[in-house]
Short mmCIF file of C-alpha atoms in Angstrom, two decimals:
data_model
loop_
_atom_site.label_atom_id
_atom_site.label_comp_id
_atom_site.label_asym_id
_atom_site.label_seq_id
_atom_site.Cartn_x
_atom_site.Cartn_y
_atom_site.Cartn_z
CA UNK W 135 81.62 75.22 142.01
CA UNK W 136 80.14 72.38 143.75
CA UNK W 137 79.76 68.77 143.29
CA UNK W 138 76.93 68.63 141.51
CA UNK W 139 77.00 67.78 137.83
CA UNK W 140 77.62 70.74 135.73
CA UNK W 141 75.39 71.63 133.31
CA UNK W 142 75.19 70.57 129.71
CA UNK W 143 75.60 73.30 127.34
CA UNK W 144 73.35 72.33 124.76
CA UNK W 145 73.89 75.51 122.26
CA UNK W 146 76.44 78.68 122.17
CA UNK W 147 74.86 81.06 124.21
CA UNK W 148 74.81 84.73 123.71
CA UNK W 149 78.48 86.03 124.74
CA UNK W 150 78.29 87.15 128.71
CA UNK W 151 82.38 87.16 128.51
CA UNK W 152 85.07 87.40 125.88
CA UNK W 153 84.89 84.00 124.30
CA UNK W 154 88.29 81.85 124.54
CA UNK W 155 87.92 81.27 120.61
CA UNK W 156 89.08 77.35 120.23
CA UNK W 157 89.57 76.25 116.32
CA UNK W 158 86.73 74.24 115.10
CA UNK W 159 88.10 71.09 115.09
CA UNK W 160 89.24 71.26 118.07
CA UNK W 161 86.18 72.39 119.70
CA UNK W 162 84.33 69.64 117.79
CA UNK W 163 86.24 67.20 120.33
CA UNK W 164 84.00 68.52 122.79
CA UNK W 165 80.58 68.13 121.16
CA UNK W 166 81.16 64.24 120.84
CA UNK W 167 80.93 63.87 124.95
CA UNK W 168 77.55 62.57 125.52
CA UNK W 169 78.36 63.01 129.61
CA UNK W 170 78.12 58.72 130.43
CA UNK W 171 80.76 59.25 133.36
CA UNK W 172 82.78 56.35 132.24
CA UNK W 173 85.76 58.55 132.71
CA UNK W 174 85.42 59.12 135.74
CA UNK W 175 86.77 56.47 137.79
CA UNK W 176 89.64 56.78 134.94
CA UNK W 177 90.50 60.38 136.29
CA UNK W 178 93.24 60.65 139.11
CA UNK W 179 92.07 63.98 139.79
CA UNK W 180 88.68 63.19 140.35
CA UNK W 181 89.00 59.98 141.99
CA UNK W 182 91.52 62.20 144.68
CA UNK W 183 88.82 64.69 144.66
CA UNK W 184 85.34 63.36 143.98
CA UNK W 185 85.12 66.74 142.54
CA UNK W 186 83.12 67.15 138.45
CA UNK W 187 84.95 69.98 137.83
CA UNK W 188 88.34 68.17 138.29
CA UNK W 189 86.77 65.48 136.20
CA UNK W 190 87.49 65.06 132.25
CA UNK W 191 83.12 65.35 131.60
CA UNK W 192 83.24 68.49 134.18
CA UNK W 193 86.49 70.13 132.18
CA UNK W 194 85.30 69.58 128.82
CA UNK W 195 82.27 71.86 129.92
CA UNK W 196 84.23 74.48 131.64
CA UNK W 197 86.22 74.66 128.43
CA UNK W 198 83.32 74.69 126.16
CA UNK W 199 81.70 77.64 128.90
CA UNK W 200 84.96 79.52 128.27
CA UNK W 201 84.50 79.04 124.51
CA UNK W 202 81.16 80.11 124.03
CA UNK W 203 82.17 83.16 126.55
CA UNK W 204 79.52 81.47 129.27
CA UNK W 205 81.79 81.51 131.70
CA UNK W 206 84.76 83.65 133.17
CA UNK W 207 88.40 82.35 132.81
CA UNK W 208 88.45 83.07 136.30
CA UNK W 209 90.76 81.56 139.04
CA UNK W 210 88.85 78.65 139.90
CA UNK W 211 88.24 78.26 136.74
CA UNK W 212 92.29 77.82 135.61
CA UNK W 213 92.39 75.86 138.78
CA UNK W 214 90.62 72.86 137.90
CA UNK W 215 91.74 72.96 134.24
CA UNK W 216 95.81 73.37 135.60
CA UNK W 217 95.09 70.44 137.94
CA UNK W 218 94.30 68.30 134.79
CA UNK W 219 97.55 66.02 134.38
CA UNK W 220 97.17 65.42 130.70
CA UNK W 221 97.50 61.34 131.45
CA UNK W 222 94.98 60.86 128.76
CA UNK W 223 93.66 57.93 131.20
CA UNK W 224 89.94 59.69 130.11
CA UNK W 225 90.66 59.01 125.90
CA UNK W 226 90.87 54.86 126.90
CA UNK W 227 87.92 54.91 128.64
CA UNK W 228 85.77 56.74 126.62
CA UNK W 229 83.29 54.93 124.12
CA UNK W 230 82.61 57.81 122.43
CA UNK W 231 86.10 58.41 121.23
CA UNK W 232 86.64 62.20 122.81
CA UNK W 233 90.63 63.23 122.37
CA UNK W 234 90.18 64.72 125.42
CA UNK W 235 94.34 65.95 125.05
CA UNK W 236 93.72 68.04 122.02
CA UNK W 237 90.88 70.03 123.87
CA UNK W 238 92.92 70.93 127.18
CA UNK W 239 96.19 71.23 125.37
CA UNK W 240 94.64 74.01 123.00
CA UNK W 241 92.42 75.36 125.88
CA UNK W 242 95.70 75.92 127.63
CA UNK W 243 97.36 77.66 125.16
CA UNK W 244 94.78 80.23 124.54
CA UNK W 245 94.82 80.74 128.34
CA UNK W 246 98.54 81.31 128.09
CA UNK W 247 98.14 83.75 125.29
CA UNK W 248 95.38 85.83 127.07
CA UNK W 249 97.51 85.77 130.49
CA UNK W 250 100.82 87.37 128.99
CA UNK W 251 98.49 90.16 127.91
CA UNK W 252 96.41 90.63 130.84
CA UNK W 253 98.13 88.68 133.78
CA UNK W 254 101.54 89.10 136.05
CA UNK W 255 102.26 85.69 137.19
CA UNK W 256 103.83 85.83 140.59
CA UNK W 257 107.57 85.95 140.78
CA UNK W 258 108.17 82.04 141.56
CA UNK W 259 105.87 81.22 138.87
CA UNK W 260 107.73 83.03 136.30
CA UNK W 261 111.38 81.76 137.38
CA UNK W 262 109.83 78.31 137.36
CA UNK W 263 108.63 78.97 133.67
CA UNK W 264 111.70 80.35 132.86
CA UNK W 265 114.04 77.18 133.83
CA UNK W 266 111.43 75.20 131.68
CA UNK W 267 111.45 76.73 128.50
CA UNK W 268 115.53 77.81 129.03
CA UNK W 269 117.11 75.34 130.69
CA UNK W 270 115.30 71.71 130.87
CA UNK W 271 114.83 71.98 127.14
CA UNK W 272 118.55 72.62 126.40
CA UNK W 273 120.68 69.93 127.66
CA UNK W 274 123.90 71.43 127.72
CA UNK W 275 122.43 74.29 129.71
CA UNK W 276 120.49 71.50 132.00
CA UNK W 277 124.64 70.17 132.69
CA UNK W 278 125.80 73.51 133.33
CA UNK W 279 123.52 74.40 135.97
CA UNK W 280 123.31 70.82 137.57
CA UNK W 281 127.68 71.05 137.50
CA UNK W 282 127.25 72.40 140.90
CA UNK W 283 125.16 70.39 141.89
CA UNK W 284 127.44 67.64 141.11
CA UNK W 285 130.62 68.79 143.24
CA UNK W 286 128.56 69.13 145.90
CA UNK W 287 127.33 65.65 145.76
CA UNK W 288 130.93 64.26 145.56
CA UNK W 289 132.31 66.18 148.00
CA UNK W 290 129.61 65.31 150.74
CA UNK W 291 128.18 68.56 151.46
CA UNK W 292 124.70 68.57 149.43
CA UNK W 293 124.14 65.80 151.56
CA UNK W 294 124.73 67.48 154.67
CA UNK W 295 122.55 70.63 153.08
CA UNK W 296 119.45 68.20 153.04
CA UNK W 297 119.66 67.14 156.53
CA UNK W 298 120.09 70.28 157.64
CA UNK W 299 116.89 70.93 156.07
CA UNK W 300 118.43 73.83 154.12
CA UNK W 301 116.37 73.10 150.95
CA UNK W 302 112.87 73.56 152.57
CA UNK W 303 113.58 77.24 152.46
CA UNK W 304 112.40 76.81 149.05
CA UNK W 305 109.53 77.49 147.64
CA UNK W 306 107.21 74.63 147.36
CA UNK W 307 107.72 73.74 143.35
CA UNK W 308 111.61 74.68 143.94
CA UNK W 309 111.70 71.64 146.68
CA UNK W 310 109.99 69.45 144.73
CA UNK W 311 112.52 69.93 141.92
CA UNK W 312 115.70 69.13 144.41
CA UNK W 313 113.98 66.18 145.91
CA UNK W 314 113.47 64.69 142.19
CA UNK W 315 117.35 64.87 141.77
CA UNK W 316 118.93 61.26 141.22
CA UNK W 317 121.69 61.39 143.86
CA UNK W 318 124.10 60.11 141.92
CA UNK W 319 125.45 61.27 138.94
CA UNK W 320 128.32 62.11 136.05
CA UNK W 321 129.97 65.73 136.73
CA UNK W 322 129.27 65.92 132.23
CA UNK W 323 126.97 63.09 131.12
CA UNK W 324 128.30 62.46 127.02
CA UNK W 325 125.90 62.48 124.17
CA UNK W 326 125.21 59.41 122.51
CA UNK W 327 127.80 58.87 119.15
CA UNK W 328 125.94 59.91 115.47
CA UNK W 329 125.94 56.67 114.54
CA UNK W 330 126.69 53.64 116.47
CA UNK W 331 127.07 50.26 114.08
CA UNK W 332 125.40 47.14 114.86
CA UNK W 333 127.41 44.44 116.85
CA UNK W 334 128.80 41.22 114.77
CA UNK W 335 126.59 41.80 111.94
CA UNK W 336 127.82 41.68 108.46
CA UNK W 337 125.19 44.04 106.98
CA UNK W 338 122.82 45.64 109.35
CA UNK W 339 119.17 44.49 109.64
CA UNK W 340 118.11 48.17 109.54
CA UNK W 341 118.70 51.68 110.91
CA UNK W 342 117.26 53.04 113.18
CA UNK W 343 116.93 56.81 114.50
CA UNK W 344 117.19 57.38 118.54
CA UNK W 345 116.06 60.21 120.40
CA UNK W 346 118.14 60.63 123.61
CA UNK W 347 115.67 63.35 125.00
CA UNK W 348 116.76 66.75 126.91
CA UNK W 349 116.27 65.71 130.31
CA UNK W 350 116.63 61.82 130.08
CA UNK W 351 120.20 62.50 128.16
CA UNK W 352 121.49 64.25 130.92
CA UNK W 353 119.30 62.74 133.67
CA UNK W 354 119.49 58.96 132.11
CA UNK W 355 122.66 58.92 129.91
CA UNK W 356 123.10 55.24 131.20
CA UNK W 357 120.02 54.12 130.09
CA UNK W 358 120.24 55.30 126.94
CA UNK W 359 123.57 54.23 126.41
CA UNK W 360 122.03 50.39 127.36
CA UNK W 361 119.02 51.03 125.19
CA UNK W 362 121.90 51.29 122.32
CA UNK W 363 123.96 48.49 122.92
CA UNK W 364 121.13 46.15 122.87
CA UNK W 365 119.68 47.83 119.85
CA UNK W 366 122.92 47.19 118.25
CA UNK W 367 123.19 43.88 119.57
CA UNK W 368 119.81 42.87 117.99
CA UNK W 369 121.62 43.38 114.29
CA UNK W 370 120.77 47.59 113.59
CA UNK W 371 122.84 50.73 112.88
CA UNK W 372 121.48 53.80 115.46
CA UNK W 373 121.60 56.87 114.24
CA UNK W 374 121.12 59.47 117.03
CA UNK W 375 122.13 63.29 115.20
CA UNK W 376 123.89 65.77 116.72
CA UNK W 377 121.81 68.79 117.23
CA UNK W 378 118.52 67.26 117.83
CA UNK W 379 116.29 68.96 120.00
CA UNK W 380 113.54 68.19 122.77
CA UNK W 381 110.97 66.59 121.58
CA UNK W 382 108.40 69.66 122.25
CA UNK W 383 106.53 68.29 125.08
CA UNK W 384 107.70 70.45 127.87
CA UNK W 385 106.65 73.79 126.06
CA UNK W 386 103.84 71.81 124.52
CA UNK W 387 101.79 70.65 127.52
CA UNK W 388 102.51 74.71 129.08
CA UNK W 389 100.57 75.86 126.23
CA UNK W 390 104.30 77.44 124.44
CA UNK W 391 103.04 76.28 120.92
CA UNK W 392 105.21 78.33 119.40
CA UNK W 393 108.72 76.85 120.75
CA UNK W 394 107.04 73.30 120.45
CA UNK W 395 106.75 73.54 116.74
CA UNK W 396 110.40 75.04 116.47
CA UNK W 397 111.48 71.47 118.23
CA UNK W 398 109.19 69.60 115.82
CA UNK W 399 110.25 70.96 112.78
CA UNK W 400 114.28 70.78 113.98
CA UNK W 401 114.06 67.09 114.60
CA UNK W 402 112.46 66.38 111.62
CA UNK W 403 115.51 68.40 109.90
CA UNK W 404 117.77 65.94 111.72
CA UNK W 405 116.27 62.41 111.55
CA UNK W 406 114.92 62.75 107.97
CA UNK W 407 117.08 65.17 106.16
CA UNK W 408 116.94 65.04 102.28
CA UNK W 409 118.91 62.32 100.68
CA UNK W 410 119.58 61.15 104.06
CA UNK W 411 119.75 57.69 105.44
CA UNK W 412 116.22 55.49 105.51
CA UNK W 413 115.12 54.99 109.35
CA UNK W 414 113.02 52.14 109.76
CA UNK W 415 112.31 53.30 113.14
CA UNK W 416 112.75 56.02 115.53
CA UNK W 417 112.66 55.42 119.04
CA UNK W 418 113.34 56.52 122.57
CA UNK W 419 113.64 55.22 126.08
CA UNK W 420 110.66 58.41 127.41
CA UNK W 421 107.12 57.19 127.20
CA UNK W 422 106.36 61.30 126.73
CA UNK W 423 108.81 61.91 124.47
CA UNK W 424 107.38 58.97 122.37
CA UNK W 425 104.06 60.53 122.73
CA UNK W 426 104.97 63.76 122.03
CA UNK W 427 106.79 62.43 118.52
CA UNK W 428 103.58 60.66 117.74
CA UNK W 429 101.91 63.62 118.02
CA UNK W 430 104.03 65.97 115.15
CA UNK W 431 101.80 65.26 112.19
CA UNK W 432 98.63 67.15 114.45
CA UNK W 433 100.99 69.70 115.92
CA UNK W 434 102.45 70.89 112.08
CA UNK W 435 98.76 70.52 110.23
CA UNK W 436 98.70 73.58 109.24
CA UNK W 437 102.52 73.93 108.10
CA UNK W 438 102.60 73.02 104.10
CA UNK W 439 106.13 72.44 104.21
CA UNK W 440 106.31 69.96 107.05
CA UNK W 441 103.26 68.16 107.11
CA UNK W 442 103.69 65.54 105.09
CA UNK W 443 107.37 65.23 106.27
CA UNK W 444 105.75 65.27 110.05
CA UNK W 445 103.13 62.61 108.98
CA UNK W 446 106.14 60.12 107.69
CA UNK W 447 108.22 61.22 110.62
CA UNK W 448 104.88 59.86 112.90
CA UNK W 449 104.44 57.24 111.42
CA UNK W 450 107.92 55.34 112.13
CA UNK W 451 108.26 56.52 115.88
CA UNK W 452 107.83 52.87 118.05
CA UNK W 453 108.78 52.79 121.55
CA UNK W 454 112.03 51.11 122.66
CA UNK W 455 110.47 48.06 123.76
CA UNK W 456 108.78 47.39 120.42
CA UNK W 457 111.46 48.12 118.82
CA UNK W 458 114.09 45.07 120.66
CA UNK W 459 111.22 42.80 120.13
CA UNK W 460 110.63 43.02 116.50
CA UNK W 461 114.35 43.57 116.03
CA UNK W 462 114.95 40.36 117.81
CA UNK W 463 117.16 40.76 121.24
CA UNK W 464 119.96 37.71 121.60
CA UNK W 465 119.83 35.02 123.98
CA UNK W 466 119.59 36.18 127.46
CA UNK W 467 122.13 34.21 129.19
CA UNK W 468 122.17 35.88 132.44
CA UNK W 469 119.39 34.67 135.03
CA UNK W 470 117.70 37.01 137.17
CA UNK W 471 115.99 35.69 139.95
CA UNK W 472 113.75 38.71 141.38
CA UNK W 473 110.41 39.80 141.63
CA UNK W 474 109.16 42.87 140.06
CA UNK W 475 105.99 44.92 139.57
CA UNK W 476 105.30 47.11 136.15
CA UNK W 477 103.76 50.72 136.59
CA UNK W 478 101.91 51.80 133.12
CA UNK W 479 103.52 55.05 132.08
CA UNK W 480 100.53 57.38 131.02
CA UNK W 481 101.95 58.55 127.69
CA UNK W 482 102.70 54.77 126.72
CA UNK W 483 99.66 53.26 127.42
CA UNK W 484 97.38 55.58 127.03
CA UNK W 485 98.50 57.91 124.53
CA UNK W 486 100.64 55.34 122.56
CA UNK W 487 98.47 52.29 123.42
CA UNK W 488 101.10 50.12 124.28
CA UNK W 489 100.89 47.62 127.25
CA UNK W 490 102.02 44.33 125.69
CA UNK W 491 105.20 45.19 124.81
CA UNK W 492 107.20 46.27 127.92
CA UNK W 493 105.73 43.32 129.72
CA UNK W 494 106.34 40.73 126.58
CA UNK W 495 109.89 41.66 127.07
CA UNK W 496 109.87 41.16 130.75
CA UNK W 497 108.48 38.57 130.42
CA UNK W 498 111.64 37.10 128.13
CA UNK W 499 114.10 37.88 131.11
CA UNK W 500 115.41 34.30 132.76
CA UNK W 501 114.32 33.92 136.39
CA UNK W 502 112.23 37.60 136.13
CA UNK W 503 108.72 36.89 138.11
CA UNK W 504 106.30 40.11 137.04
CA UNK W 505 103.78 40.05 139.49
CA UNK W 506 100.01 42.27 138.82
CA UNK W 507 99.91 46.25 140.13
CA UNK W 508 96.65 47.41 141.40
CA UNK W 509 95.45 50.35 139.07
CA UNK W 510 98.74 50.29 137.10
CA UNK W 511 97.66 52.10 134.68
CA UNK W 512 96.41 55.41 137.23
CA UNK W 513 98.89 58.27 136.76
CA UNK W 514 101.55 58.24 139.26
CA UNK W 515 101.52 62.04 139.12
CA UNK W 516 104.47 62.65 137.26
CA UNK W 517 103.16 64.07 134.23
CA UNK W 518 106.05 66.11 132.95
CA UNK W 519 106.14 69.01 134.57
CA UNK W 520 103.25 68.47 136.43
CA UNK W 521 104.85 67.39 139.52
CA UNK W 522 106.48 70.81 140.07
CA UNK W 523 103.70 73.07 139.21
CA UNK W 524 100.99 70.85 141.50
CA UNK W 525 103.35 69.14 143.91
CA UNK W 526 100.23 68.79 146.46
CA UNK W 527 98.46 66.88 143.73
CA UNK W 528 101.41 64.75 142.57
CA UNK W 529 102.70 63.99 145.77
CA UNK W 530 99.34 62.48 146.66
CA UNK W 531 98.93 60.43 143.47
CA UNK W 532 102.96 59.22 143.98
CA UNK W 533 101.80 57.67 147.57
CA UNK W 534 99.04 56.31 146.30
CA UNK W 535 101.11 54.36 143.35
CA UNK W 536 103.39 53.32 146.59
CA UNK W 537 100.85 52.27 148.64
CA UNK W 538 99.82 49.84 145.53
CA UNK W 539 103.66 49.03 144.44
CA UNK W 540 104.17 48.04 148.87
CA UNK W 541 100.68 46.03 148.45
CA UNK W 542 102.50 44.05 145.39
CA UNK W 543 105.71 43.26 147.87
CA UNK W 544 107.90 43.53 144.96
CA UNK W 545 111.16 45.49 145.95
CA UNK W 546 111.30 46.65 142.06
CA UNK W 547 108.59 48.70 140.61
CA UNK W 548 109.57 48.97 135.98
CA UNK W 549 108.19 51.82 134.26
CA UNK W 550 108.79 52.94 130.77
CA UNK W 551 108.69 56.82 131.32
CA UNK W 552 111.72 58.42 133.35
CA UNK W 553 109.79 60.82 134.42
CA UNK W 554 107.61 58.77 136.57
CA UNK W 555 110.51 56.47 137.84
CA UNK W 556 112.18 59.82 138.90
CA UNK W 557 108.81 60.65 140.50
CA UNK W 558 108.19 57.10 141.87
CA UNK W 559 111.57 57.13 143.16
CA UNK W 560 112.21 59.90 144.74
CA UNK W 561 108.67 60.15 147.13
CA UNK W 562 109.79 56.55 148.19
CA UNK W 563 112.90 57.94 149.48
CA UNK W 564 111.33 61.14 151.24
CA UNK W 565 108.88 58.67 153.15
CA UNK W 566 112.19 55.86 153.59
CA UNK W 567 109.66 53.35 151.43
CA UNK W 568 112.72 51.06 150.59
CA UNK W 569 111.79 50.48 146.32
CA UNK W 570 113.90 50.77 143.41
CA UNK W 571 112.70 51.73 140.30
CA UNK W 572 114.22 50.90 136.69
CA UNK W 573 113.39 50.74 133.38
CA UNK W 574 112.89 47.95 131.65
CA UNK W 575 116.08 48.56 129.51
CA UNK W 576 118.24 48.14 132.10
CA UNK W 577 116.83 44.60 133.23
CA UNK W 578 116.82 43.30 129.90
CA UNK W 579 120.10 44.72 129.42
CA UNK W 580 121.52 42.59 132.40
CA UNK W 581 119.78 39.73 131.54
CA UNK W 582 121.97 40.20 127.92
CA UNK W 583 125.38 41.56 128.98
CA UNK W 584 125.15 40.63 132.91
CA UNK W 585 126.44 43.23 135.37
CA UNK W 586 128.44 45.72 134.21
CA UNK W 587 128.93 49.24 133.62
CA UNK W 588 127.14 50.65 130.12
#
């Protein structure tokens, strides 16, 4: 590969390789890039790189190459398509429409099919894999094994164990992992209560269903314990169900179809059951896990029985911040004099096109000044899972985002993905860049209840 352009496959050539065989519609996504570049400046990838092939234009024709059985699905190859972060930053920029996701997330499934058969991944790839689709995804497993982890935080040694330098005898994804812990943390984080009633309200404006997520429930209990209260402040019953699942995104985006649907089809079980209560909304405090919920009605398209359940469930999923401003938040009595910057979570402006809301609520907080964040809306690097499977990559992108939040000289950076303010957070601390990150929750939540503990 070089940097040259690639070249445009104009028709299916005769097969030189096994095709990767894409379904039509999803390979369709690929015909309608007419190659203008626009993305380009879009991509983090490529803009770290300067390199077409780690470009959205230069990817869409490796994956129509392995399609049409042009090309090999050699290492390079899988290289520049598993550098691809999924941040969807390509789909806003392009005027031609391409959904860019749909193409790598399918392309990336077929490659995982065709590497069980034919490929041994090495043994720290496969334990990695492993504690994603077995552990992350299940959050009373994700408490058991982080119990440990816990103690040793209280009792002073795990911080002694990182200055001793004991963890970089991991393997590279393995340290990324530890330094992404929060250091702070309940010994057995609760799950949120089925139903929690709406404060001072005579009859309830409406009812609304809240996913607590499988990471962010155990990671970010508090925050979704604020993202309640204010929700039931604003006049509305939440209904979070025992038993719901992870949203799918995790197995999803690592090409695990399979389990993804199995989420899909569980939530949808447990937020719209027959004959159960009406949800005006469903909502969540994870800019991917809103995407991801967005995104059932394509995932089950071929499942009779839950499509049209999938396409209703779709169709009422808001993110949290939309949801406290059409709900109507009470007065904010509690002034806040600080300055803050706003980082645009991928998966909520890009994949659910919303920008105005997180900062319209901000922008509601007494005494809050939001000051501008150069490329805001460039991936920090997070990207789920990303950040452990290419921690070279998403290390870069993080100081990047740092270098921008520093230029801002705000001392709080606001994000609507917990992902990316575990991401954000945790590279400032490994290069002692003094920044706290939040969500925007838990200023508006101050701003409502003051200072206290959720």
């Amino acid at each position: 590969m070089t940097n040259a352009t690639l070249p445009i496959l104009t028709a299916p050539p005769e097969h030189k390789y096994p095709p990767l065989r894409l379904d039509e519609r999803t390979y369709d996504r690929a015909l309608a890039c007419v190659h203008c570049g626009l993305c380009l400046p879009a991509c983090p990838t490529f803009v770290a790189t300067g390199h077409e092939a780690d470009s959205p234009r230069g990817r869409i024709q490796l994956m129509r190459g392995l399609a049409d059985g042009a090309i090999e699905a050699s290492a390079s190859v899988r290289h520049h398509l598993d550098l691809c972060l999924d941040c969807r930053g390509c789909e806003t920029a392009c005027p031609s429409g391409v959904v860019y996701h749909e193409l790598i997330e399918e392309t990336r499934y077929r490659l995982r099919q065709k590497s069980m058969e034919t490929v041994k991944p090495r043994k720290s790839a496969r334990l990695m894999n492993w504690i994603f689709a077995k552990i992350f995804v299940y959050p009373r497993r994700l408490k058991l094994a982080l119990l440990p982890v816990r103690i040793l935080q209280r009792i002073g040694i795990y911080g002694l164990m990182r200055k001793i330098g004991f963890f970089k005898l991991l393997p590279e994804g393995f340290q990324k992992m530890e330094q992404m812990l929060p250091p702070q943390g309940k010994l057995w984080p609760r799950r949120l209560p089925t139903l929690t009633p709406a404060q001072n309200r005579i009859a309830a404006k409406a009812t609304v269903g809240f996913l607590g997520g499988c990471i962010g429930s155990v990671m970010f209990e508090k925050q979704n314990r604020q993202a309640v209260e204010l929700l039931s402040a604003c006049g509305v019953d939440i209904f979070s169900p025992w038993r719901q699942t992870c949203c799918g995104a995790i197995a999803h985006h690592n090409g695990d179809w399979d389990r993804a649907r199995k989420f899909a089809r569980k939530n949808i079980d447990r937020f719209m059951p027959e004959n159960g209560v009406e949800l005006k909304f469903i909502t969540c405090n994870i800019a991917g896990c809103g995407s991801m919920l967005r995104e059932y009605e394509h995932l089950l398209r071929d499942d009779a029985k839950y499509l049209t359940r999938a396409r209703e469930f779709s169709s009422r999923v808001r993110d949290i911040s939309e949801v406290l401003l059409e709900m109507g938040l009470p007065p904010m009595t509690n002034r806040m004099d600080k300055t803050v910057t706003y980082h645009e979570a991928c998966h909520l402006v890009h994949a659910q096109k919303v920008s105005a809301a997180p900062k319209s609520l901000l922008a509601l907080v007494p005494g809050l000044k939001l000051v501008p964040l150069p490329e805001a809306d460039m991936c920090c690097g997070a990207a789920g899972t990303y950040n452990l499977q290419q921690p070279k990559m998403a290390g870069e992108l993080a100081d990047r985002k740092l270098r921008n939040i520093a230029s801002t000289e705000a001392q709080t950076c606001v994000t609507g993905n917990v992902g990316c303010a575990m991401h954000i957070q945790s590279q400032a601390s490994a290069h002692k860049q003094k920044i706290n990150v939040v969500h925007p929750v838990e200023l508006v939540h101050q701003a409502v209840f003051g200072k206290r503990e959720s």
